[in-house]
Amino acid sequence: MLPRRWAHSQGVARRTADLARILGESSELLVAAATLHDVGYAPKLAVTGFHPLDGARFLRDEHGADERLVRLVANHSFALLEAEERGLREVLEAEFPLLEDRLLVDALVYCDMTTTPDGERTTAEERVAEIRGRYGDDSVVGRFIRRAAPEIFAAVGRVEEALGAPPMPERAMGEAQSRRG
């Protein structure tokens, strides 16, 4: 796997530790999905060029991985919307239906979208802006991330609510005040 992608995946996996208390027995599954969510970027696995689909197929076909793990990898961070941009939505839905465990799905979005490409913590807003800047608004990924942003922010909010975190505006005001001293 590419070094920066691996740093991101390791950071996403580290974020899962914060969620163990709200996920219970699904915590181990989240750690595995977080670690493997971007495996489809590996050049040897890039068959379609759509990393969630390529990664999920690799885990299913080459490793016989747990169905829930494969479906999480295939659908991470609202991949259906990007699949639609690529003309692969029907393929993704047919092979890897969405999981119905909303909190688990949201937890993977939370971990992925609050981790930088270098594996550091960030906000979902900063992460979406970084992706848009890296790929450009007119690219497939740029179009996807603009469409997915409201869903991403809502998923992150649901996880933060489950964790008992203060709402975003209060947290942002508190951070601004602490920077002012």
mmCIF file of C-alpha atoms in Angstrom:
data_model
loop_
_atom_site.group_PDB
_atom_site.id
_atom_site.type_symbol
_atom_site.label_atom_id
_atom_site.label_comp_id
_atom_site.label_asym_id
_atom_site.label_seq_id
_atom_site.Cartn_x
_atom_site.Cartn_y
_atom_site.Cartn_z
ATOM 1 C CA MET A 1 0.000 0.000 0.000
ATOM 2 C CA LEU A 2 1.157 3.542 -0.639
ATOM 3 C CA PRO A 3 2.965 5.116 2.361
ATOM 4 C CA ARG A 4 0.672 8.136 2.779
ATOM 5 C CA ARG A 5 -2.442 5.988 2.311
ATOM 6 C CA TRP A 6 -1.112 3.618 4.975
ATOM 7 C CA ALA A 7 -0.481 6.536 7.362
ATOM 8 C CA HIS A 8 -4.085 7.623 6.813
ATOM 9 C CA SER A 9 -5.421 4.095 7.382
ATOM 10 C CA GLN A 10 -3.409 3.743 10.584
ATOM 11 C CA GLY A 11 -4.763 7.087 11.794
ATOM 12 C CA VAL A 12 -8.322 6.028 10.966
ATOM 13 C CA ALA A 13 -7.774 2.825 12.947
ATOM 14 C CA ARG A 14 -6.439 4.834 15.924
ATOM 15 C CA ARG A 15 -9.638 6.924 15.897
ATOM 16 C CA THR A 16 -11.685 3.786 16.556
ATOM 17 C CA ALA A 17 -10.421 3.618 20.144
ATOM 18 C CA ASP A 18 -12.654 6.595 20.963
ATOM 19 C CA LEU A 19 -15.728 4.671 19.829
ATOM 20 C CA ALA A 20 -15.386 1.340 21.638
ATOM 21 C CA ARG A 21 -17.749 2.334 24.442
ATOM 22 C CA ILE A 22 -20.614 3.141 22.057
ATOM 23 C CA LEU A 23 -20.107 0.198 19.675
ATOM 24 C CA GLY A 24 -19.634 -2.673 22.108
ATOM 25 C CA GLU A 25 -19.005 -5.956 20.322
ATOM 26 C CA SER A 26 -18.849 -4.226 16.912
ATOM 27 C CA SER A 27 -15.670 -2.413 17.979
ATOM 28 C CA GLU A 28 -13.352 -5.088 16.593
ATOM 29 C CA LEU A 29 -15.150 -5.008 13.263
ATOM 30 C CA LEU A 30 -14.728 -1.230 13.135
ATOM 31 C CA VAL A 31 -10.983 -1.533 13.800
ATOM 32 C CA ALA A 32 -10.626 -4.036 10.936
ATOM 33 C CA ALA A 33 -12.706 -1.910 8.544
ATOM 34 C CA ALA A 34 -10.798 1.234 9.494
ATOM 35 C CA THR A 35 -7.470 -0.467 8.876
ATOM 36 C CA LEU A 36 -8.561 -1.949 5.543
ATOM 37 C CA HIS A 37 -10.949 0.689 4.160
ATOM 38 C CA ASP A 38 -8.457 2.009 1.571
ATOM 39 C CA VAL A 39 -6.796 -1.296 0.594
ATOM 40 C CA GLY A 40 -8.322 -0.945 -2.878
ATOM 41 C CA TYR A 41 -5.872 1.867 -3.664
ATOM 42 C CA ALA A 42 -3.049 -0.679 -3.866
ATOM 43 C CA PRO A 43 -1.926 -0.695 -7.513
ATOM 44 C CA LYS A 44 -2.131 -4.497 -7.780
ATOM 45 C CA LEU A 45 -5.774 -4.406 -6.672
ATOM 46 C CA ALA A 46 -6.969 -1.480 -8.802
ATOM 47 C CA VAL A 47 -9.153 -3.279 -11.344
ATOM 48 C CA THR A 48 -12.003 -0.767 -11.707
ATOM 49 C CA GLY A 49 -10.110 2.233 -10.326
ATOM 50 C CA PHE A 50 -12.799 2.647 -7.664
ATOM 51 C CA HIS A 51 -11.017 1.754 -4.438
ATOM 52 C CA PRO A 52 -14.028 0.768 -2.271
ATOM 53 C CA LEU A 53 -15.164 -1.794 -4.863
ATOM 54 C CA ASP A 54 -11.676 -3.061 -5.675
ATOM 55 C CA GLY A 55 -10.788 -3.378 -1.981
ATOM 56 C CA ALA A 56 -14.031 -5.160 -1.073
ATOM 57 C CA ARG A 57 -13.651 -7.617 -3.946
ATOM 58 C CA PHE A 58 -10.071 -8.361 -2.866
ATOM 59 C CA LEU A 59 -11.110 -8.982 0.739
ATOM 60 C CA ARG A 60 -14.031 -11.178 -0.324
ATOM 61 C CA ASP A 61 -12.421 -13.097 -3.190
ATOM 62 C CA GLU A 62 -8.825 -13.468 -2.015
ATOM 63 C CA HIS A 63 -9.309 -13.665 1.742
ATOM 64 C CA GLY A 64 -12.877 -14.816 2.330
ATOM 65 C CA ALA A 65 -13.265 -11.921 4.763
ATOM 66 C CA ASP A 66 -16.317 -11.513 6.975
ATOM 67 C CA GLU A 67 -19.298 -10.255 4.967
ATOM 68 C CA ARG A 68 -19.926 -7.303 7.286
ATOM 69 C CA LEU A 69 -16.284 -6.220 6.994
ATOM 70 C CA VAL A 70 -16.393 -6.437 3.203
ATOM 71 C CA ARG A 71 -19.645 -4.467 3.050
ATOM 72 C CA LEU A 72 -18.219 -1.757 5.328
ATOM 73 C CA VAL A 73 -15.124 -1.405 3.140
ATOM 74 C CA ALA A 74 -17.239 -1.346 -0.037
ATOM 75 C CA ASN A 75 -19.568 1.352 1.256
ATOM 76 C CA HIS A 76 -17.306 3.456 3.448
ATOM 77 C CA SER A 77 -17.866 7.197 3.574
ATOM 78 C CA PHE A 78 -20.875 7.250 1.258
ATOM 79 C CA ALA A 79 -19.146 5.350 -1.544
ATOM 80 C CA LEU A 80 -22.502 4.806 -3.275
ATOM 81 C CA LEU A 81 -22.486 8.464 -4.280
ATOM 82 C CA GLU A 82 -19.030 8.163 -5.827
ATOM 83 C CA ALA A 83 -20.029 4.875 -7.444
ATOM 84 C CA GLU A 84 -22.914 6.730 -9.061
ATOM 85 C CA GLU A 85 -20.483 9.345 -10.450
ATOM 86 C CA ARG A 86 -18.430 6.484 -11.920
ATOM 87 C CA GLY A 87 -21.384 4.546 -13.343
ATOM 88 C CA LEU A 88 -20.819 1.732 -10.819
ATOM 89 C CA ARG A 89 -23.683 2.232 -8.375
ATOM 90 C CA GLU A 90 -25.701 -0.790 -9.520
ATOM 91 C CA VAL A 91 -22.595 -2.996 -9.370
ATOM 92 C CA LEU A 92 -21.722 -1.833 -5.860
ATOM 93 C CA GLU A 93 -25.299 -2.212 -4.592
ATOM 94 C CA ALA A 94 -25.665 -5.675 -6.115
ATOM 95 C CA GLU A 95 -22.391 -7.069 -4.779
ATOM 96 C CA PHE A 96 -22.186 -5.246 -1.458
ATOM 97 C CA PRO A 97 -25.505 -4.017 -0.005
ATOM 98 C CA LEU A 98 -25.342 -1.356 2.662
ATOM 99 C CA LEU A 99 -25.239 -2.528 6.256
ATOM 100 C CA GLU A 100 -28.263 -1.616 8.317
ATOM 101 C CA ASP A 101 -26.232 -0.880 11.468
ATOM 102 C CA ARG A 102 -26.357 2.914 11.154
ATOM 103 C CA LEU A 103 -24.075 3.632 14.113
ATOM 104 C CA LEU A 104 -21.373 1.284 12.829
ATOM 105 C CA VAL A 105 -21.538 2.765 9.317
ATOM 106 C CA ASP A 106 -21.458 6.288 10.767
ATOM 107 C CA ALA A 107 -18.536 5.341 13.005
ATOM 108 C CA LEU A 108 -16.396 4.417 10.000
ATOM 109 C CA VAL A 109 -17.362 7.688 8.286
ATOM 110 C CA TYR A 110 -16.429 9.536 11.478
ATOM 111 C CA CYS A 111 -13.033 7.873 11.737
ATOM 112 C CA ASP A 112 -12.235 8.312 8.026
ATOM 113 C CA MET A 113 -13.469 11.872 7.719
ATOM 114 C CA THR A 114 -11.792 13.179 10.865
ATOM 115 C CA THR A 115 -8.351 11.866 9.876
ATOM 116 C CA THR A 116 -5.955 13.644 7.511
ATOM 117 C CA PRO A 117 -4.094 11.893 4.685
ATOM 118 C CA ASP A 118 -1.103 11.812 7.065
ATOM 119 C CA GLY A 119 -3.044 10.111 9.861
ATOM 120 C CA GLU A 120 -3.598 13.142 12.092
ATOM 121 C CA ARG A 121 -6.886 14.299 13.606
ATOM 122 C CA THR A 122 -8.908 16.947 11.823
ATOM 123 C CA THR A 123 -12.489 18.121 11.523
ATOM 124 C CA ALA A 124 -14.841 16.752 8.903
ATOM 125 C CA GLU A 125 -15.107 20.226 7.391
ATOM 126 C CA GLU A 126 -11.328 20.505 7.025
ATOM 127 C CA ARG A 127 -11.125 16.991 5.595
ATOM 128 C CA VAL A 128 -13.792 17.664 2.959
ATOM 129 C CA ALA A 129 -12.032 20.923 2.025
ATOM 130 C CA GLU A 130 -8.709 19.064 1.750
ATOM 131 C CA ILE A 131 -10.223 16.419 -0.544
ATOM 132 C CA ARG A 132 -11.822 19.085 -2.738
ATOM 133 C CA GLY A 133 -8.510 20.941 -2.935
ATOM 134 C CA ARG A 134 -6.517 17.813 -3.729
ATOM 135 C CA TYR A 135 -8.805 16.488 -6.467
ATOM 136 C CA GLY A 136 -10.488 19.665 -7.742
ATOM 137 C CA ASP A 137 -14.207 20.384 -7.805
ATOM 138 C CA ASP A 138 -14.675 19.222 -11.405
ATOM 139 C CA SER A 139 -13.133 15.771 -10.899
ATOM 140 C CA VAL A 140 -15.156 12.638 -10.154
ATOM 141 C CA VAL A 141 -13.983 12.753 -6.537
ATOM 142 C CA GLY A 142 -14.653 16.495 -6.310
ATOM 143 C CA ARG A 143 -18.222 16.081 -7.537
ATOM 144 C CA PHE A 144 -18.741 13.138 -5.204
ATOM 145 C CA ILE A 145 -17.382 14.868 -2.103
ATOM 146 C CA ARG A 146 -19.520 17.973 -2.703
ATOM 147 C CA ARG A 147 -22.610 15.753 -2.915
ATOM 148 C CA ALA A 148 -21.574 13.639 0.075
ATOM 149 C CA ALA A 149 -20.530 16.510 2.377
ATOM 150 C CA PRO A 150 -23.958 17.019 4.020
ATOM 151 C CA GLU A 151 -24.223 13.261 4.674
ATOM 152 C CA ILE A 152 -20.660 13.138 6.001
ATOM 153 C CA PHE A 153 -21.291 16.042 8.382
ATOM 154 C CA ALA A 154 -24.557 14.467 9.548
ATOM 155 C CA ALA A 155 -22.854 11.093 10.203
ATOM 156 C CA VAL A 156 -20.042 12.762 12.151
ATOM 157 C CA GLY A 157 -22.639 14.689 14.135
ATOM 158 C CA ARG A 158 -24.554 11.526 14.993
ATOM 159 C CA VAL A 159 -21.374 9.860 16.277
ATOM 160 C CA GLU A 160 -20.397 12.930 18.279
ATOM 161 C CA GLU A 161 -23.881 13.000 19.761
ATOM 162 C CA ALA A 162 -23.578 9.326 20.691
ATOM 163 C CA LEU A 163 -20.244 10.075 22.328
ATOM 164 C CA GLY A 164 -21.813 12.921 24.284
ATOM 165 C CA ALA A 165 -19.674 15.547 22.583
ATOM 166 C CA PRO A 166 -20.929 19.118 22.664
ATOM 167 C CA PRO A 167 -22.561 20.318 19.445
ATOM 168 C CA MET A 168 -20.191 21.642 16.765
ATOM 169 C CA PRO A 169 -20.829 25.415 17.297
ATOM 170 C CA GLU A 170 -20.150 25.146 21.044
ATOM 171 C CA ARG A 171 -16.982 23.144 20.473
ATOM 172 C CA ALA A 172 -15.763 25.557 17.799
ATOM 173 C CA MET A 173 -16.405 28.550 20.099
ATOM 174 C CA GLY A 174 -14.568 26.822 22.929
ATOM 175 C CA GLU A 175 -11.578 26.100 20.701
ATOM 176 C CA ALA A 176 -11.514 29.702 19.459
ATOM 177 C CA GLN A 177 -11.629 30.999 23.036
ATOM 178 C CA SER A 178 -8.818 28.667 24.143
ATOM 179 C CA ARG A 179 -6.628 29.900 21.259
ATOM 180 C CA ARG A 180 -7.179 33.506 22.347
ATOM 181 C CA GLY A 181 -6.022 32.551 25.805
#
